[in-house]
PDB file of C-alpha atoms in Angstrom:
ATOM      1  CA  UNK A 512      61.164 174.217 114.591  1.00 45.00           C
ATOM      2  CA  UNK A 513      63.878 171.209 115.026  1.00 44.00           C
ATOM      3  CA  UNK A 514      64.245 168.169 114.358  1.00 44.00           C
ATOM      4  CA  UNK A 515      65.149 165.474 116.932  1.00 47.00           C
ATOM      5  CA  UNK A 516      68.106 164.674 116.525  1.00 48.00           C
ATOM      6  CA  UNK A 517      68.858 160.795 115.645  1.00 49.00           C
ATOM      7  CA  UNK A 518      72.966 161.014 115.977  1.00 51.00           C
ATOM      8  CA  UNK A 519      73.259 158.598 119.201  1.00 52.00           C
ATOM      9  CA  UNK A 520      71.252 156.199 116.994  1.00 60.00           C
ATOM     10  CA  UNK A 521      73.444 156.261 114.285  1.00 57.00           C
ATOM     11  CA  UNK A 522      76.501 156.156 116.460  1.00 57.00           C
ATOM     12  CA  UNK A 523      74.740 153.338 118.386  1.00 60.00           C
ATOM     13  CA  UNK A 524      74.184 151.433 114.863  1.00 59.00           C
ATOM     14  CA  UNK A 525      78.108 151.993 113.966  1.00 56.00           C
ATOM     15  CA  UNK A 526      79.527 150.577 117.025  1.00 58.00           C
ATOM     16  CA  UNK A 527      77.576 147.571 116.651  1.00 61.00           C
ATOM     17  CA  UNK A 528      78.863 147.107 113.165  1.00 60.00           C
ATOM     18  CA  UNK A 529      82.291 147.526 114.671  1.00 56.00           C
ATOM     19  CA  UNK A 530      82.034 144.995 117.221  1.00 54.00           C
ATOM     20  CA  UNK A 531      80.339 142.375 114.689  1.00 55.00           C
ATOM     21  CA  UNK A 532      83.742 143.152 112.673  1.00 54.00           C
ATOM     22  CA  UNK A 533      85.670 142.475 114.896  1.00 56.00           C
ATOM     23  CA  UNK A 534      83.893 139.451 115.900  1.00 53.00           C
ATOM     24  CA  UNK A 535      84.203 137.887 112.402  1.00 47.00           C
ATOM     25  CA  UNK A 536      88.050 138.837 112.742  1.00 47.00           C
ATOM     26  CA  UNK A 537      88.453 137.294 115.659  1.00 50.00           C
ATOM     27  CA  UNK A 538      86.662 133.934 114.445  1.00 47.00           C
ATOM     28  CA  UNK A 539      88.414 134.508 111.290  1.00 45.00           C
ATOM     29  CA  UNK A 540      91.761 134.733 113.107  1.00 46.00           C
ATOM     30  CA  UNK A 541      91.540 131.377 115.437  1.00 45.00           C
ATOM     31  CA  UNK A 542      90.181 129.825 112.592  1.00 40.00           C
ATOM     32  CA  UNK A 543      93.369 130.165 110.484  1.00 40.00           C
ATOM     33  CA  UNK A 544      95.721 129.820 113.435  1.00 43.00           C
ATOM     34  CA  UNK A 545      94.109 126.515 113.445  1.00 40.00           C
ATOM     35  CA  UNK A 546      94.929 125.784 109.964  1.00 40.00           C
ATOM     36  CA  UNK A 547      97.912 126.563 110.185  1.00 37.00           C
ATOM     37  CA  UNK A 548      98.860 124.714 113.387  1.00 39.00           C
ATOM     38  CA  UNK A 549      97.204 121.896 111.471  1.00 38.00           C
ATOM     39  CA  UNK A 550      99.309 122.038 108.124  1.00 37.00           C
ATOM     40  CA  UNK A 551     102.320 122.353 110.578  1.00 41.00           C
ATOM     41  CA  UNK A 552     101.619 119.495 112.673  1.00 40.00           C
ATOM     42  CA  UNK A 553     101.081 117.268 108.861  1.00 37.00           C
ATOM     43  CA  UNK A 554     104.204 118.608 107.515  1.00 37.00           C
ATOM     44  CA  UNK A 555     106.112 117.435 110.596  1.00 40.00           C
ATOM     45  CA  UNK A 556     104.412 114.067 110.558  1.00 38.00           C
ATOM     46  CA  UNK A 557     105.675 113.645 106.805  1.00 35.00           C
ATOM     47  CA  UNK A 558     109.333 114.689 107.595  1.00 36.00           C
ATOM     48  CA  UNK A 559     109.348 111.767 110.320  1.00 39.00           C
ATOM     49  CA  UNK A 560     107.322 108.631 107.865  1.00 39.00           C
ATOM     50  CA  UNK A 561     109.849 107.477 105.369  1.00 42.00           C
ATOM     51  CA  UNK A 562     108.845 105.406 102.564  1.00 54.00           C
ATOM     52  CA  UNK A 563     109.993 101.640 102.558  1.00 68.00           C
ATOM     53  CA  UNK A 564     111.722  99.927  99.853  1.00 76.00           C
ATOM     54  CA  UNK A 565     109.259  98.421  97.693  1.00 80.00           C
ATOM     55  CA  UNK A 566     111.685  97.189  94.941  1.00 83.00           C
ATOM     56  CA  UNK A 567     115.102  94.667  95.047  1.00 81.00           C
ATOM     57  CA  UNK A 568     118.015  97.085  95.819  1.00 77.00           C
ATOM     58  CA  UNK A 569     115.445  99.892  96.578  1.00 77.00           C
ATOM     59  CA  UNK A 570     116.814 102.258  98.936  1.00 72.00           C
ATOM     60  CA  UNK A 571     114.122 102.816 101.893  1.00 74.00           C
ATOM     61  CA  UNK A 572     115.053 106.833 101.968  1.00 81.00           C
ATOM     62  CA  UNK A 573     114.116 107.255  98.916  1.00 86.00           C
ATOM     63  CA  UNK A 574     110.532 108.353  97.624  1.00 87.00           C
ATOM     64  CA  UNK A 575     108.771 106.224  95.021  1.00 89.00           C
ATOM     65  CA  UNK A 576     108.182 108.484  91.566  1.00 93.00           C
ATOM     66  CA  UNK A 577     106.014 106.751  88.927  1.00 95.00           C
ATOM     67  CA  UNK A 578     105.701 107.968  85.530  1.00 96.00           C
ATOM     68  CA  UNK A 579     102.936 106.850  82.959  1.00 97.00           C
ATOM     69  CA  UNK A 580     100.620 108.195  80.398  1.00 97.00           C
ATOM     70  CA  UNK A 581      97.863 107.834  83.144  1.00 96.00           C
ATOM     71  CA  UNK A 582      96.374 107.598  86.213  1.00 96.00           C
ATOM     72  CA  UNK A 583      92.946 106.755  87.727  1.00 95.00           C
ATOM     73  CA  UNK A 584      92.271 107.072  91.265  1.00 93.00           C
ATOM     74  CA  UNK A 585      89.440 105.033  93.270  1.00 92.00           C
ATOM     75  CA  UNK A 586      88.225 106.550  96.192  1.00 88.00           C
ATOM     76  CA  UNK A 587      86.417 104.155  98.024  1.00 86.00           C
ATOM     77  CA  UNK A 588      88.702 101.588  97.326  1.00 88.00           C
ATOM     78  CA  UNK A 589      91.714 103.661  97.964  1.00 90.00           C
ATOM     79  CA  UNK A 590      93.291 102.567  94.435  1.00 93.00           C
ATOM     80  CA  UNK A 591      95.592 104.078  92.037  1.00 95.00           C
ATOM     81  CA  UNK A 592      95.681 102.381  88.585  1.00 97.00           C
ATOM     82  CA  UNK A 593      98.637 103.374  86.208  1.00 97.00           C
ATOM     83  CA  UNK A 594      98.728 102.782  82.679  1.00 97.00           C
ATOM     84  CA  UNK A 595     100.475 103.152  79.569  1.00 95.00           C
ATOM     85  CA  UNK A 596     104.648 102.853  79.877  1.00 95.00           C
ATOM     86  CA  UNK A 597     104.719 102.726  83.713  1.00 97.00           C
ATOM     87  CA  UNK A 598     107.976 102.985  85.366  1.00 97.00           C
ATOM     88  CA  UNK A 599     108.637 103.240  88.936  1.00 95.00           C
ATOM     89  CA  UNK A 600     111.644 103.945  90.613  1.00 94.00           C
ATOM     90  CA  UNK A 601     112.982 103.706  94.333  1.00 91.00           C
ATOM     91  CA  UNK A 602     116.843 105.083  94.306  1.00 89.00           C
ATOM     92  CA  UNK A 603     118.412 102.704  92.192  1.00 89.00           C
ATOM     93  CA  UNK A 604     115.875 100.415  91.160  1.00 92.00           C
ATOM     94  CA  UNK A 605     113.195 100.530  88.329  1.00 94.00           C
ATOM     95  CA  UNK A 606     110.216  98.881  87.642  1.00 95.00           C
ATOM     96  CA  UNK A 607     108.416  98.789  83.892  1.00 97.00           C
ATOM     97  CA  UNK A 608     105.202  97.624  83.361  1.00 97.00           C
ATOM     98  CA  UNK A 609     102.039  97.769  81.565  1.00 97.00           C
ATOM     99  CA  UNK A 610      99.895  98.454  84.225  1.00 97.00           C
ATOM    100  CA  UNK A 611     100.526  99.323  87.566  1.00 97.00           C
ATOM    101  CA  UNK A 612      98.030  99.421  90.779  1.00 97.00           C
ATOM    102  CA  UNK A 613      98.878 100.650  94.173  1.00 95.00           C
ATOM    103  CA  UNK A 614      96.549  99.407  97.218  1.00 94.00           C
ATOM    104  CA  UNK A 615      96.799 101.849 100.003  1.00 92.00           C
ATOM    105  CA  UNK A 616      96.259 102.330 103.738  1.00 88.00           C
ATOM    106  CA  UNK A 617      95.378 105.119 105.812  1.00 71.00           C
ATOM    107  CA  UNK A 618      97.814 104.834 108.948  1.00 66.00           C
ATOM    108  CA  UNK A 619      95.680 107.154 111.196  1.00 59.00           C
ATOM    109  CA  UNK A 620      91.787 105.575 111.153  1.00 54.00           C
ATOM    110  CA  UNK A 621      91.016 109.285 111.739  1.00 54.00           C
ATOM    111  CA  UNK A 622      91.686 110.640 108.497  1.00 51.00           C
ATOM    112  CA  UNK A 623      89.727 111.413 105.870  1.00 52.00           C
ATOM    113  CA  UNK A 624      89.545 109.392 102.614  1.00 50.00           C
ATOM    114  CA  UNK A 625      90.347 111.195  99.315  1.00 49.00           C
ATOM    115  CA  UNK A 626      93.257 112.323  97.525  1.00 49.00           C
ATOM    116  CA  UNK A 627      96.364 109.896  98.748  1.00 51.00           C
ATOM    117  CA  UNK A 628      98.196 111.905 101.887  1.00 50.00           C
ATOM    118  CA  UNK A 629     101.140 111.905 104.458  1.00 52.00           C
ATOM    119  CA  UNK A 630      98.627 109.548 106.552  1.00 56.00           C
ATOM    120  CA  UNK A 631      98.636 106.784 103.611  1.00 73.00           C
ATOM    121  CA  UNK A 632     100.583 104.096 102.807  1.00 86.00           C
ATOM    122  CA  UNK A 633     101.563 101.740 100.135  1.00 89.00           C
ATOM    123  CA  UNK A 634     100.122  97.664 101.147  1.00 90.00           C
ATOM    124  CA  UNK A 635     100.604  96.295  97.626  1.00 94.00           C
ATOM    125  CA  UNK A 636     101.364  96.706  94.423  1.00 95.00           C
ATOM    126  CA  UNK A 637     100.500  94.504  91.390  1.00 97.00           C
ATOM    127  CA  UNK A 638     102.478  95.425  88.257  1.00 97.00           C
ATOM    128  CA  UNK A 639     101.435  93.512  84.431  1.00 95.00           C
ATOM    129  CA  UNK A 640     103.513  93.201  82.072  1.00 84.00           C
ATOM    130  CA  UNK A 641     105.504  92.335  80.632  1.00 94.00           C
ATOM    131  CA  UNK A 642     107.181  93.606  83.695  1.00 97.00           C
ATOM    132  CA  UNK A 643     111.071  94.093  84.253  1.00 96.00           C
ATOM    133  CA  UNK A 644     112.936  95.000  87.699  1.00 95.00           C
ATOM    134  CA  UNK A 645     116.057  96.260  87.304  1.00 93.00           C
ATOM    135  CA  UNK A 646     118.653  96.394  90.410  1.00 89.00           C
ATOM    136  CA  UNK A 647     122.073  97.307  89.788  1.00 85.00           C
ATOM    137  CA  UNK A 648     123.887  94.471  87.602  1.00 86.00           C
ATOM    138  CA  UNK A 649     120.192  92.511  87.998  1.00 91.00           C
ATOM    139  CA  UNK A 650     117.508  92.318  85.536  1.00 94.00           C
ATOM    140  CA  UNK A 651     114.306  90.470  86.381  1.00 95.00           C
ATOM    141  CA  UNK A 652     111.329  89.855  83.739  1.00 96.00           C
ATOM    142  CA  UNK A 653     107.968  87.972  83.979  1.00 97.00           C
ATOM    143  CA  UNK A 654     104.487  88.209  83.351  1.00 97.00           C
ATOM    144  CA  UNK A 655     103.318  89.850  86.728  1.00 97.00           C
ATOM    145  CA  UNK A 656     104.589  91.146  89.850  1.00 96.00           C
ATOM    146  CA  UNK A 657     103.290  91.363  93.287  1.00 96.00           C
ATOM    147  CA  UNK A 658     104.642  93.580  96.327  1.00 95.00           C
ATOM    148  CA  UNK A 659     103.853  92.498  99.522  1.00 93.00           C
ATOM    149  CA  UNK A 660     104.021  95.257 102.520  1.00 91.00           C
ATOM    150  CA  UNK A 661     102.761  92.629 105.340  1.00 92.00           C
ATOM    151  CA  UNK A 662     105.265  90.063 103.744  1.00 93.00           C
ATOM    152  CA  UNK A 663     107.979  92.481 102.598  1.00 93.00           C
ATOM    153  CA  UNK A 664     108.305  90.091  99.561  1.00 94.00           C
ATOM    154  CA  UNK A 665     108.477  91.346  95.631  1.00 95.00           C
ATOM    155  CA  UNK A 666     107.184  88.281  93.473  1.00 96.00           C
ATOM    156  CA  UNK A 667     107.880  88.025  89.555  1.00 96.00           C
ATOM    157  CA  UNK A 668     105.196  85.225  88.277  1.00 97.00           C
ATOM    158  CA  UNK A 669     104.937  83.925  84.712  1.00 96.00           C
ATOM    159  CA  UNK A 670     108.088  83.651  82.968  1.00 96.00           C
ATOM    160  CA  UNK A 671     110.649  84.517  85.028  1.00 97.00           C
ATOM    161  CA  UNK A 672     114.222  85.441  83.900  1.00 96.00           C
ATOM    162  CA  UNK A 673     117.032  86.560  86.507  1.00 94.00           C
ATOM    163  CA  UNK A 674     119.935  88.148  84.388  1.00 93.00           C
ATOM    164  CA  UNK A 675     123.123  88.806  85.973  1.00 90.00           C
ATOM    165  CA  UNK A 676     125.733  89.897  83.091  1.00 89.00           C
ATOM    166  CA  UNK A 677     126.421  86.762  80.809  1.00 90.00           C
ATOM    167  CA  UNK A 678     124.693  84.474  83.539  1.00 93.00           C
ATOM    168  CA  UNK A 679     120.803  83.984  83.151  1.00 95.00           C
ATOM    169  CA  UNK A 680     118.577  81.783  85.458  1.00 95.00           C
ATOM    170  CA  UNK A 681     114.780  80.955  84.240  1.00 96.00           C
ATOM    171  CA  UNK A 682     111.787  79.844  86.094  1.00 96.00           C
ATOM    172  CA  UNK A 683     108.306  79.897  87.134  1.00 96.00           C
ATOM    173  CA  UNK A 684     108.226  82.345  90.165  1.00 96.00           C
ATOM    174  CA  UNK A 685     110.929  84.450  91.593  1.00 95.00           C
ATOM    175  CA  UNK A 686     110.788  85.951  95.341  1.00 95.00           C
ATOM    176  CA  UNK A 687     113.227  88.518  96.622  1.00 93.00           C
ATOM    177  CA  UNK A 688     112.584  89.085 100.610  1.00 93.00           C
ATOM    178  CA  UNK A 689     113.326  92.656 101.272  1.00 90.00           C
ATOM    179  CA  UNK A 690     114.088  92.029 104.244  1.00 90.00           C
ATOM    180  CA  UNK A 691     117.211  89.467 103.290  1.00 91.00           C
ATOM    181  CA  UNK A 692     117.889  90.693  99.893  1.00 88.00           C
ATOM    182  CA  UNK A 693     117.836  86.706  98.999  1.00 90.00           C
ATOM    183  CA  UNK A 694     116.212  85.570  95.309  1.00 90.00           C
ATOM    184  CA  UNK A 695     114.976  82.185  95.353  1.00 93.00           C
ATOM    185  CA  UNK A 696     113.481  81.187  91.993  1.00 94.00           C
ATOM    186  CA  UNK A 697     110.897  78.283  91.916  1.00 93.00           C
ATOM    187  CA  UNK A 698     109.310  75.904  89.445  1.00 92.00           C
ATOM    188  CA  UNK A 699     111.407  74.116  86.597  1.00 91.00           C
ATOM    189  CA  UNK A 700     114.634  76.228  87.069  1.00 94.00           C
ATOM    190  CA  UNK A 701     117.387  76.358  84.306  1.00 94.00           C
ATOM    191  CA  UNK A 702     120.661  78.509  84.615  1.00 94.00           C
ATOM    192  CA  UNK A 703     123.545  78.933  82.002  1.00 93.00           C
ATOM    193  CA  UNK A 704     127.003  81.061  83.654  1.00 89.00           C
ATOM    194  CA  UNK A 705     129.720  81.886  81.403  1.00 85.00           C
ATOM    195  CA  UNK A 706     133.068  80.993  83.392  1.00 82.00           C
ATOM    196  CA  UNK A 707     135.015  83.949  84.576  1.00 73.00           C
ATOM    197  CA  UNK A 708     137.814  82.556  81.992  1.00 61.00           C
ATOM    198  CA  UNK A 709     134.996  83.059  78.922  1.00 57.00           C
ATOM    199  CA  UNK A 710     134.675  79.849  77.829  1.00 50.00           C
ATOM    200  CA  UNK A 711     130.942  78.874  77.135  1.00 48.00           C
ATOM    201  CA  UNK A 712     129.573  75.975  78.752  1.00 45.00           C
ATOM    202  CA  UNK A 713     126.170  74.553  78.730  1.00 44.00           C
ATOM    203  CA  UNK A 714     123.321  74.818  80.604  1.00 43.00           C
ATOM    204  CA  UNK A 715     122.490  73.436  83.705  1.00 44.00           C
ATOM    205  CA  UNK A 716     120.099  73.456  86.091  1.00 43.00           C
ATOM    206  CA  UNK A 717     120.335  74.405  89.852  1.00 42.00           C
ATOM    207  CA  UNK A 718     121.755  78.183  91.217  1.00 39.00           C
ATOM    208  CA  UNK A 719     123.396  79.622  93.877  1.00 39.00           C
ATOM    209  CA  UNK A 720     119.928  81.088  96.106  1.00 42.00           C
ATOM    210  CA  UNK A 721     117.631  78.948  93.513  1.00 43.00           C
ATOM    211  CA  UNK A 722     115.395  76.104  94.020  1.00 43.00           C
ATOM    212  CA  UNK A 723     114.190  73.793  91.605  1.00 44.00           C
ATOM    213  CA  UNK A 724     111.434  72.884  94.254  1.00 43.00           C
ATOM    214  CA  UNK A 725     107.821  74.134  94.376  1.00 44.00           C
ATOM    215  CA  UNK A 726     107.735  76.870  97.170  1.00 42.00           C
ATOM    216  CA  UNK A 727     106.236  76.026 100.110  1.00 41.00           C
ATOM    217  CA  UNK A 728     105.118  79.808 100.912  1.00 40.00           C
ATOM    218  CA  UNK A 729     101.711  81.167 100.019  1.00 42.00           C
ATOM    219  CA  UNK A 730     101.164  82.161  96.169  1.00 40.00           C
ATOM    220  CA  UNK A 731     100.146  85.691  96.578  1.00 48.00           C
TER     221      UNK A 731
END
């Protein structure tokens, strides 16, 4: 006596595990081809966005790098908060503060919110301080400061002390349009310059790009 015997099922049963392979390859396949188109098409969108200058003398090329002894990130309100010895730099500029927040954007309404990407960018930036900005020869110091994307402003507030070698101006606000690269302090302003001949004289008020008059611009 025999047996029937069940080969054609089993060989029936194999093939069918060999196409459902290759199905899940396939899938598998298009699915990462799509990834990878993806990353591609993100990496060339970074290469073209360049970062603009957010500090006085800031070159626009350059990236922003931040270093501090923390960060928090906020989600929802798409927030970065730095703290503890922050300092900022853009080429040849610096920025220390206290505290540090960056406000961002997304630039494509399609993308997703979390972790900061090539789609976001920087709206404004409040810095506490004491806070310094240092450009070049220039050293600028008050109590806060305020970037401005939609203004292209940097504000100092509180304070304010604009040191250029021997010669130092003091006031209530200073705003440097990025745009111009022209200071104008505000408030009660007082300036002492050192001739070029270095003999002292006394101080004065008025400067060269300052104004002793309230500004008439929005207070940010």
């Amino acid at each position: 006596m025999s047996w029937p015997s069940d080969s054609p099922s089993i060989a029936s049963r194999h093939a069918r595990r060999l196409a459902a392979r290759r199905g899940v390859l396939a899938i598998a396949a298009a699915i990462l081809g799509s990834m990878l188109i993806m990353a591609g098409a993100a990496a060339a969108e970074a290469q073209k966005a360049q970062p603009a200058a957010v500090l006085p003398g800031g070159n626009s090329k350059e990236p922003i790098n931040i270093d501090a002894a923390k960060l928090d990130y906020f989600d929802k309100e798409q927030k970065l908060v730095y703290t503890g010895n922050v300092v900022a730099t853009q080429g040849p500029s610096k920025l220390k503060a206290s505290v540090l927040v960056l406000y961002l954007t997304q630039k494509d309404a399609k993308a997703q919110s979390g972790v900061p990407s090539s789609s976001s960018e920087l709206r404004r930036m409040e810095a506490t301080g004491p806070v310094t900005v240092i450009s070049k020869d220039q050293v600028g110091t008050g109590d806060s400061g305020i970037y401005e994307k939609a203004e292209n402003k940097v504000y100092l507030i509180g304070n304010v002390t604009l040191t250029q070698g021997p010669n130092v101006t003091k006031g209530d606000k200073l705003i440097y349009d990025l745009t111009t690269s022209q200071a104008v302090v505000t408030g009660r302003v007082k300036s002492m310059f050192i001739p070029s001949g270095g003999a002292h004289e006394g101080a004065g008020e008025g400067a060269a790009g300052a104004s002793g008059k309230k500004s008439s611009g929005k207070t940010p």
